[in-house]
Short mmCIF file of C-alpha atoms in Angstrom, two decimals:
data_model
loop_
_atom_site.label_atom_id
_atom_site.label_comp_id
_atom_site.label_asym_id
_atom_site.label_seq_id
_atom_site.Cartn_x
_atom_site.Cartn_y
_atom_site.Cartn_z
CA UNK F 1 -114.99 1.95 -70.24
CA UNK F 2 -111.96 1.87 -67.24
CA UNK F 3 -109.66 -0.66 -66.49
CA UNK F 4 -109.84 -3.54 -64.70
CA UNK F 5 -108.85 -3.61 -61.20
CA UNK F 6 -105.86 -5.93 -60.33
CA UNK F 7 -106.57 -8.56 -58.07
CA UNK F 8 -102.78 -8.33 -56.35
CA UNK F 9 -101.66 -4.35 -55.57
CA UNK F 10 -98.06 -4.64 -55.90
CA UNK F 11 -96.07 -3.59 -52.45
CA UNK F 12 -95.49 0.17 -52.28
CA UNK F 13 -92.04 1.08 -51.55
CA UNK F 14 -90.77 1.76 -48.08
CA UNK F 15 -90.01 5.21 -47.55
CA UNK F 16 -86.43 5.49 -46.77
CA UNK F 17 -85.85 7.00 -43.12
CA UNK F 18 -83.67 9.84 -42.22
CA UNK F 19 -79.94 8.84 -41.71
CA UNK F 20 -78.80 8.49 -38.28
CA UNK F 21 -76.28 10.69 -36.78
CA UNK F 22 -73.14 9.68 -36.75
CA UNK F 23 -70.75 10.23 -33.65
CA UNK F 24 -68.62 13.26 -34.37
CA UNK F 25 -64.77 12.92 -33.48
CA UNK F 26 -64.46 16.44 -32.57
CA UNK F 27 -65.33 16.52 -28.67
CA UNK F 28 -67.69 18.51 -27.13
CA UNK F 29 -65.05 21.05 -25.77
CA UNK F 30 -63.92 21.93 -29.35
CA UNK F 31 -67.65 23.32 -29.88
CA UNK F 32 -68.52 24.78 -26.54
CA UNK F 33 -67.21 28.40 -26.42
CA UNK F 34 -64.72 28.94 -24.26
CA UNK F 35 -64.73 30.86 -20.77
CA UNK F 36 -61.99 33.23 -19.35
CA UNK F 37 -60.53 31.85 -16.03
CA UNK F 38 -59.00 34.73 -14.14
CA UNK F 39 -57.99 32.61 -10.91
CA UNK F 40 -56.83 29.74 -13.23
CA UNK F 41 -54.48 32.50 -15.05
CA UNK F 42 -53.26 34.19 -12.15
CA UNK F 43 -52.20 30.81 -10.12
CA UNK F 44 -50.23 29.19 -13.38
CA UNK F 45 -48.41 32.79 -13.31
CA UNK F 46 -47.35 31.74 -9.77
CA UNK F 47 -46.23 28.55 -10.61
CA UNK F 48 -44.09 29.94 -13.19
CA UNK F 49 -42.82 32.22 -10.92
CA UNK F 50 -41.77 29.98 -8.32
CA UNK F 51 -40.54 27.37 -11.27
CA UNK F 52 -38.13 30.74 -12.84
CA UNK F 53 -37.26 32.39 -9.38
CA UNK F 54 -35.73 28.54 -8.60
CA UNK F 55 -34.28 28.56 -11.99
CA UNK F 56 -32.56 31.55 -11.73
CA UNK F 57 -31.13 31.75 -8.11
CA UNK F 58 -29.79 28.17 -9.33
CA UNK F 59 -27.85 29.97 -12.02
CA UNK F 60 -27.18 32.71 -9.96
CA UNK F 61 -25.35 31.12 -7.04
CA UNK F 62 -24.96 27.58 -7.86
CA UNK F 63 -21.63 27.90 -9.59
CA UNK F 64 -21.01 27.97 -13.42
CA UNK F 65 -23.77 28.97 -15.26
CA UNK F 66 -23.66 25.70 -17.92
CA UNK F 67 -22.94 23.61 -14.67
CA UNK F 68 -26.47 24.90 -13.06
CA UNK F 69 -28.37 24.99 -16.36
CA UNK F 70 -27.10 21.13 -16.76
CA UNK F 71 -29.08 20.19 -14.32
CA UNK F 72 -32.14 17.95 -14.55
CA UNK F 73 -33.84 20.28 -11.98
CA UNK F 74 -33.52 23.44 -13.78
CA UNK F 75 -34.18 22.23 -17.05
CA UNK F 76 -37.46 20.68 -15.97
CA UNK F 77 -38.32 23.89 -13.77
CA UNK F 78 -37.85 26.14 -17.03
CA UNK F 79 -39.82 23.79 -19.38
CA UNK F 80 -42.56 23.72 -16.76
CA UNK F 81 -42.38 27.75 -16.47
CA UNK F 82 -43.13 28.06 -19.92
CA UNK F 83 -45.85 25.50 -20.13
CA UNK F 84 -47.38 27.30 -17.38
CA UNK F 85 -46.88 30.81 -19.06
CA UNK F 86 -48.77 29.32 -22.32
CA UNK F 87 -51.71 28.06 -20.15
CA UNK F 88 -52.14 31.11 -18.62
CA UNK F 89 -52.24 33.14 -21.27
CA UNK F 90 -54.61 30.92 -22.79
CA UNK F 91 -56.93 30.82 -19.72
CA UNK F 92 -56.76 34.52 -19.56
CA UNK F 93 -57.74 34.89 -23.34
CA UNK F 94 -60.68 31.90 -23.06
CA UNK F 95 -58.52 29.98 -25.79
CA UNK F 96 -58.44 26.22 -25.77
CA UNK F 97 -56.17 24.74 -23.08
CA UNK F 98 -52.78 23.33 -24.04
CA UNK F 99 -52.53 19.44 -25.10
CA UNK F 100 -52.60 17.06 -22.17
CA UNK F 101 -49.47 15.78 -23.94
CA UNK F 102 -47.29 18.81 -23.10
CA UNK F 103 -48.90 19.70 -19.93
CA UNK F 104 -48.26 16.14 -18.77
CA UNK F 105 -44.97 16.21 -19.77
CA UNK F 106 -44.17 19.58 -17.83
CA UNK F 107 -46.11 17.93 -14.80
CA UNK F 108 -44.03 14.71 -14.87
CA UNK F 109 -40.42 16.38 -15.45
CA UNK F 110 -41.48 18.61 -12.67
CA UNK F 111 -42.50 15.81 -9.96
CA UNK F 112 -40.03 13.63 -10.97
CA UNK F 113 -37.28 16.07 -10.40
CA UNK F 114 -38.67 16.93 -7.13
CA UNK F 115 -39.08 13.04 -5.87
CA UNK F 116 -35.25 12.79 -7.00
CA UNK F 117 -34.20 15.46 -4.88
CA UNK F 118 -36.01 14.26 -1.52
CA UNK F 119 -35.41 10.60 -2.20
CA UNK F 120 -31.95 9.93 -3.50
CA UNK F 121 -28.90 11.79 -2.98
CA UNK F 122 -28.23 14.91 -4.68
CA UNK F 123 -25.66 17.70 -4.25
CA UNK F 124 -25.57 19.40 -1.50
CA UNK F 125 -23.79 22.37 -2.46
CA UNK F 126 -26.90 23.72 -4.06
CA UNK F 127 -28.38 26.83 -2.84
CA UNK F 128 -31.22 25.78 -0.57
CA UNK F 129 -33.40 28.57 -1.53
CA UNK F 130 -33.10 27.35 -4.98
CA UNK F 131 -33.86 23.67 -4.65
CA UNK F 132 -36.64 24.11 -2.57
CA UNK F 133 -38.64 26.66 -4.95
CA UNK F 134 -37.44 24.04 -7.96
CA UNK F 135 -37.96 20.99 -6.06
CA UNK F 136 -40.70 21.50 -3.79
CA UNK F 137 -42.80 24.77 -4.17
CA UNK F 138 -42.98 24.52 -8.10
CA UNK F 139 -43.88 20.76 -7.99
CA UNK F 140 -46.30 21.26 -5.64
CA UNK F 141 -47.78 24.15 -7.17
CA UNK F 142 -47.75 21.84 -10.86
CA UNK F 143 -49.76 19.46 -8.84
CA UNK F 144 -52.15 21.81 -7.65
CA UNK F 145 -53.00 23.12 -11.14
CA UNK F 146 -53.49 19.67 -12.42
CA UNK F 147 -55.96 18.46 -9.56
CA UNK F 148 -57.72 21.74 -9.31
CA UNK F 149 -57.77 23.67 -12.60
CA UNK F 150 -57.79 21.33 -15.58
CA UNK F 151 -60.24 18.77 -16.96
CA UNK F 152 -60.04 15.17 -16.20
CA UNK F 153 -59.14 12.65 -18.53
CA UNK F 154 -56.64 14.48 -20.54
CA UNK F 155 -53.58 12.43 -20.23
CA UNK F 156 -53.27 9.02 -21.71
CA UNK F 157 -51.01 6.17 -21.17
CA UNK F 158 -49.92 5.83 -24.96
CA UNK F 159 -48.09 9.62 -24.10
CA UNK F 160 -45.89 8.29 -21.42
CA UNK F 161 -43.15 6.25 -24.10
CA UNK F 162 -42.82 10.21 -25.73
CA UNK F 163 -42.51 11.36 -22.10
CA UNK F 164 -39.70 9.00 -21.53
CA UNK F 165 -37.50 10.28 -23.91
CA UNK F 166 -36.55 13.39 -22.71
CA UNK F 167 -35.02 11.41 -19.57
CA UNK F 168 -33.53 9.15 -22.13
CA UNK F 169 -32.06 12.10 -23.43
CA UNK F 170 -30.48 13.52 -20.78
CA UNK F 171 -29.09 10.38 -19.47
CA UNK F 172 -26.95 10.48 -22.84
CA UNK F 173 -26.28 14.06 -22.03
CA UNK F 174 -24.78 13.30 -18.49
CA UNK F 175 -22.61 10.56 -19.85
CA UNK F 176 -21.02 12.08 -22.47
CA UNK F 177 -20.67 15.43 -20.51
CA UNK F 178 -18.81 13.17 -17.91
CA UNK F 179 -16.52 11.73 -20.50
CA UNK F 180 -15.77 15.46 -21.99
CA UNK F 181 -14.80 16.78 -18.51
CA UNK F 182 -11.46 15.74 -17.10
CA UNK F 183 -11.27 12.94 -14.46
CA UNK F 184 -11.28 14.97 -10.93
CA UNK F 185 -13.22 18.05 -12.17
CA UNK F 186 -15.78 19.00 -9.95
CA UNK F 187 -19.28 18.16 -10.50
CA UNK F 188 -18.21 15.87 -13.45
CA UNK F 189 -21.09 13.97 -13.01
CA UNK F 190 -23.76 15.67 -11.81
CA UNK F 191 -25.87 13.02 -9.61
CA UNK F 192 -24.00 10.35 -7.50
CA UNK F 193 -26.34 7.57 -8.95
CA UNK F 194 -24.79 8.39 -12.51
CA UNK F 195 -21.13 8.97 -11.20
CA UNK F 196 -19.47 6.62 -13.49
CA UNK F 197 -16.42 6.66 -11.30
CA UNK F 198 -17.81 5.62 -8.18
CA UNK F 199 -20.40 2.62 -9.82
CA UNK F 200 -18.59 1.90 -13.31
CA UNK F 201 -20.64 2.18 -16.37
CA UNK F 202 -22.55 -1.48 -15.31
CA UNK F 203 -23.85 0.16 -12.06
CA UNK F 204 -24.97 3.64 -13.93
CA UNK F 205 -26.81 1.91 -15.85
CA UNK F 206 -28.37 -0.46 -13.52
CA UNK F 207 -29.31 2.95 -11.80
CA UNK F 208 -30.41 4.54 -14.99
CA UNK F 209 -32.63 1.30 -15.71
CA UNK F 210 -34.41 1.46 -12.29
CA UNK F 211 -34.89 5.21 -12.50
CA UNK F 212 -36.56 5.51 -15.79
CA UNK F 213 -38.96 2.26 -14.60
CA UNK F 214 -39.89 4.59 -11.47
CA UNK F 215 -40.41 7.35 -13.94
CA UNK F 216 -42.44 4.93 -16.24
CA UNK F 217 -44.62 3.91 -13.11
CA UNK F 218 -45.36 7.37 -12.01
CA UNK F 219 -46.27 8.52 -15.37
CA UNK F 220 -48.94 5.09 -15.21
CA UNK F 221 -49.87 6.66 -11.81
CA UNK F 222 -50.66 10.39 -13.03
CA UNK F 223 -52.50 8.79 -15.84
CA UNK F 224 -54.73 6.76 -13.44
CA UNK F 225 -55.57 9.52 -11.19
CA UNK F 226 -56.41 11.96 -14.21
CA UNK F 227 -59.20 9.43 -15.32
CA UNK F 228 -60.60 8.83 -11.62
CA UNK F 229 -60.34 12.37 -10.37
CA UNK F 230 -63.56 14.39 -10.17
CA UNK F 231 -63.67 17.47 -12.49
CA UNK F 232 -63.11 20.58 -10.89
CA UNK F 233 -64.41 22.48 -14.29
CA UNK F 234 -67.87 21.96 -13.50
CA UNK F 235 -68.35 25.01 -11.72
CA UNK F 236 -66.69 28.43 -13.32
CA UNK F 237 -63.52 30.00 -12.09
#
């Protein structure tokens, strides 16, 4: 004798659906294989050569080496050369590029040094070849590298406050250096707008504030352009 069929058949449990894929925090560039970019490596070697040659000429012909090394243009050129050499090596060996925070800082300082030289009065005694290499040729090469050889969208406005730490430290160094040197010493203040003897501390700090705001505005402009410019790496180099 068979068991009676129940009038109400209970609902069967729902078949669980496969879990959806969660968004990965790892960018696609970290998974995709990297390719060698010899053209980019060669151009970055040229950029490093321009920056290093300008700094070397300034150190050799611009007076005392310590004084020349104290110039913002020389320091920014050395940093640009080091970053360009590291970027060239990574492009040649098909490794991931340097972080945008580091390359953005080198680009910002090089462009800022060039704009300060061309727009504000400076040291007219510097060798012209060194000045042109550090403040015109090398920054122009860095901008071309950024526009034509790098992936867009790697610079962010949250990086700008950290980029301003070095110019702020340079301001403190420049003022401390001027205080340590005797009054009347040649090149006591490296830039006329930072000359305490001429403007006083109030005027110098006002100039530094305006220059700092200008550098921050330049950083914001670079970030905005980096997010709106086309991607030059859609084709292989």
